[in-house]
Coordinates of C-alpha atoms in Angstrom, one line a residue:
M1 CA -1.1 86.0 -26.1
I2 CA -1.2 82.2 -26.2
S3 CA -4.8 80.9 -26.6
T4 CA -6.3 78.7 -23.9
R5 CA -7.2 76.1 -26.5
R6 CA -3.5 75.8 -27.7
M7 CA -2.2 75.5 -24.1
V8 CA -4.7 72.7 -23.2
G9 CA -3.8 70.8 -26.3
S10 CA -0.1 71.0 -25.6
L11 CA -0.6 69.7 -22.0
W12 CA -2.6 66.7 -23.2
A13 CA 0.1 65.6 -25.7
P14 CA 2.6 64.2 -23.2
V15 CA -0.1 62.4 -21.3
L16 CA -1.4 60.7 -24.5
A17 CA 2.1 59.7 -25.4
V18 CA 2.7 58.0 -22.0
S19 CA -0.6 56.2 -22.3
I20 CA 0.2 54.8 -25.7
A21 CA 3.7 53.7 -24.5
A22 CA 2.2 52.0 -21.5
C23 CA -0.2 50.0 -23.7
G24 CA 2.6 48.9 -25.9
E25 CA 4.5 47.5 -22.9
E26 CA 1.7 45.2 -21.6
T27 CA 2.9 41.7 -20.7
P28 CA 0.8 38.8 -22.1
T29 CA -0.7 36.7 -19.4
N30 CA -2.2 33.2 -19.0
G31 CA -5.4 34.4 -17.5
N32 CA -4.1 34.3 -13.9
G33 CA -2.0 37.4 -14.2
N34 CA 1.2 35.4 -13.7
G35 CA 2.7 35.5 -17.2
T36 CA 2.7 33.0 -20.1
V37 CA 3.7 29.4 -19.4
A38 CA 6.8 28.5 -21.5
S39 CA 7.8 25.2 -19.9
V40 CA 6.7 22.6 -17.2
T41 CA 9.0 20.7 -14.9
V42 CA 8.1 17.4 -13.1
A43 CA 10.0 16.3 -10.1
P44 CA 11.5 13.8 -9.6
P45 CA 12.3 13.5 -13.4
T46 CA 12.9 9.7 -12.9
A47 CA 11.8 7.2 -10.3
T48 CA 12.0 3.4 -9.8
L49 CA 9.4 1.5 -7.9
N50 CA 10.6 -1.9 -6.6
T51 CA 7.3 -3.1 -5.2
I52 CA 3.8 -3.7 -6.6
P53 CA 1.9 -1.9 -5.6
G54 CA 4.3 0.9 -4.7
T55 CA 3.8 4.7 -4.9
V56 CA 5.8 7.9 -5.5
Q57 CA 4.5 11.4 -5.3
L58 CA 5.3 13.7 -8.2
S59 CA 5.1 17.5 -8.3
A60 CA 4.9 19.9 -11.2
S61 CA 5.9 23.5 -11.7
A62 CA 5.5 26.0 -14.5
Q63 CA 8.1 28.5 -15.7
D64 CA 7.9 31.5 -18.0
A65 CA 10.3 32.2 -21.0
S66 CA 13.0 33.5 -18.7
G67 CA 12.8 30.4 -16.4
G68 CA 11.0 32.2 -13.6
P69 CA 8.3 30.4 -11.7
I70 CA 4.6 30.8 -12.4
S71 CA 2.4 30.1 -9.4
G72 CA -1.3 29.2 -9.3
Q73 CA -1.3 26.7 -12.1
T74 CA -3.5 23.6 -12.3
F75 CA -2.0 20.5 -13.8
T76 CA -3.6 17.6 -15.6
W77 CA -1.8 14.2 -15.1
A78 CA -1.7 11.2 -17.4
S79 CA 0.2 7.9 -17.7
S80 CA 1.5 6.5 -21.0
D81 CA 0.6 3.0 -19.8
D82 CA -2.0 2.5 -17.0
L83 CA -1.1 -1.2 -17.0
I84 CA 2.4 -0.3 -15.8
A85 CA 1.7 2.7 -13.6
T86 CA -1.3 4.9 -12.9
V87 CA -1.3 8.5 -11.7
S88 CA -3.9 10.4 -9.7
S89 CA -5.2 13.9 -10.2
S90 CA -2.7 15.0 -7.6
G91 CA 0.4 13.4 -9.2
L92 CA 0.6 10.2 -7.0
V93 CA 2.0 7.4 -9.1
T94 CA 1.1 3.8 -8.2
S95 CA 2.9 0.8 -9.8
V96 CA 0.8 -1.9 -11.4
A97 CA 3.2 -4.2 -13.2
N98 CA 6.9 -4.5 -14.2
G99 CA 7.9 -2.2 -17.1
A100 CA 8.3 1.5 -17.9
A101 CA 5.8 4.4 -18.2
T102 CA 6.0 8.1 -18.8
I103 CA 4.0 10.4 -16.5
T104 CA 3.0 13.7 -18.1
A105 CA 1.8 16.9 -16.3
T106 CA 0.1 19.5 -18.6
T107 CA -1.0 23.1 -18.1
D108 CA -1.8 25.8 -20.6
G109 CA -0.8 23.4 -23.4
K110 CA 2.7 22.8 -22.1
N111 CA 4.0 19.4 -20.9
G112 CA 6.5 18.1 -18.4
T113 CA 7.4 14.4 -17.9
S114 CA 8.8 11.9 -15.5
S115 CA 10.1 8.5 -16.4
I116 CA 8.8 5.7 -14.1
T117 CA 10.4 2.2 -14.0
V118 CA 8.6 -0.6 -12.1
N119 CA 11.0 -3.4 -11.2
D120 CA 9.5 -5.8 -8.7
S121 CA 12.1 -8.5 -9.0
P122 CA 11.5 -11.3 -8.7
L123 CA 8.0 -10.5 -9.9
T124 CA 5.4 -11.7 -7.4
S125 CA 2.3 -9.8 -8.6
V126 CA -0.4 -10.2 -11.3
V127 CA -2.5 -7.5 -12.8
V128 CA -6.2 -8.3 -13.0
G129 CA -7.3 -6.3 -16.0
D130 CA -10.5 -6.3 -18.0
N131 CA -10.6 -9.9 -19.3
F132 CA -7.0 -10.8 -18.8
F133 CA -4.3 -11.6 -16.2
N134 CA -0.8 -10.1 -16.6
A135 CA 1.4 -12.1 -16.3
A136 CA -0.9 -15.0 -17.3
S137 CA 1.9 -17.5 -16.5
L138 CA 4.1 -16.6 -13.5
T139 CA 7.0 -18.6 -12.0
V140 CA 7.7 -17.9 -8.3
A141 CA 10.0 -19.5 -5.7
N142 CA 8.6 -22.0 -3.2
G143 CA 7.3 -20.0 -0.3
A144 CA 6.5 -16.9 -2.3
T145 CA 3.3 -14.9 -1.8
V146 CA 1.7 -13.7 -5.0
T147 CA -0.5 -10.6 -5.1
W148 CA -3.3 -10.0 -7.6
N149 CA -4.0 -6.3 -8.2
W150 CA -7.3 -5.2 -9.7
S151 CA -6.8 -2.5 -12.3
G152 CA -9.8 -2.8 -14.7
A153 CA -13.2 -1.3 -14.4
N154 CA -15.2 -4.5 -14.5
P155 CA -15.7 -7.2 -11.7
H156 CA -13.3 -10.2 -11.8
S157 CA -12.2 -13.0 -9.5
V158 CA -9.3 -15.3 -9.0
A159 CA -10.6 -18.9 -8.6
F160 CA -8.0 -21.7 -8.3
N161 CA -8.6 -25.1 -9.9
D162 CA -7.6 -26.8 -6.6
G163 CA -10.2 -24.8 -4.7
L164 CA -7.7 -23.2 -2.4
G165 CA -6.8 -19.5 -1.9
S166 CA -9.5 -18.1 -4.2
S167 CA -10.9 -14.6 -4.1
G168 CA -14.4 -13.4 -4.3
V169 CA -15.7 -11.3 -7.2
Q170 CA -14.4 -7.7 -6.9
T171 CA -13.7 -4.6 -8.9
T172 CA -10.9 -3.0 -6.9
G173 CA -8.3 -4.0 -4.3
T174 CA -5.9 -7.0 -4.0
H175 CA -5.8 -10.7 -3.2
T176 CA -2.9 -12.8 -2.1
R177 CA -2.0 -16.5 -1.8
Q178 CA 1.2 -18.0 -0.5
F179 CA 2.6 -21.1 -2.4
T180 CA 4.4 -23.6 -0.2
A181 CA 4.5 -26.6 -2.5
S182 CA 5.9 -27.3 -6.0
G183 CA 3.5 -27.6 -8.9
T184 CA 1.4 -25.7 -11.5
F185 CA -1.6 -23.9 -10.0
G186 CA -4.1 -22.9 -12.6
Y187 CA -6.8 -20.3 -11.9
F188 CA -9.5 -18.4 -13.8
C189 CA -12.1 -15.7 -13.5
T190 CA -15.5 -17.0 -12.5
V191 CA -17.2 -14.0 -14.2
H192 CA -15.7 -14.6 -17.6
G193 CA -14.7 -18.3 -17.5
A194 CA -11.4 -20.1 -18.1
S195 CA -11.7 -19.9 -21.9
I196 CA -11.6 -16.1 -21.8
M197 CA -9.6 -15.3 -18.6
S198 CA -7.2 -17.7 -17.0
G199 CA -3.7 -17.9 -15.6
E200 CA -1.2 -20.1 -13.8
I201 CA 1.4 -19.9 -11.0
I202 CA 4.3 -22.2 -11.5
V203 CA 6.4 -23.3 -8.4
P204 CA 9.5 -25.3 -9.4

């Protein structure tokens, strides 16, 4: 006669083996239950902005090791050069000055990038940064309208030596002036003074 103890032990053995196998096949996750992030893709991968300010909306997606999509990820956005192009927490890129910048989206330690080129040609805009104008000397065609874009954290102004077309003191926003005569039009920031922060518009 087979003892009850031996029979129970033999019935438990397959169950235990299945449990151990199941534990060994567990797939690592990123905390969201969606799998481990292996790569990040940003779309579009390249973009050119021909106006200042101009915008382009980027999107980011995460993939696992097999290239499958991973949903529910939160991305952190950053620009390699905020003086060329800035990026919001939602991936909206805004052009600031001519040049190139790389926008990076990061999640779970993995990065994806998009290359942004700003080409406002001919250049008719000036960056108002913290204690500088960029470009400090700008040549424009007769009749052109120049836009000053505030990008710094501190208050600044654009005050022309001829007293015309000046802005007030501000920390954000833009200011414009149209130039309809030839000459060199110097200006400065009233907050910091001409010796620290000045620029000029040249109209041939």
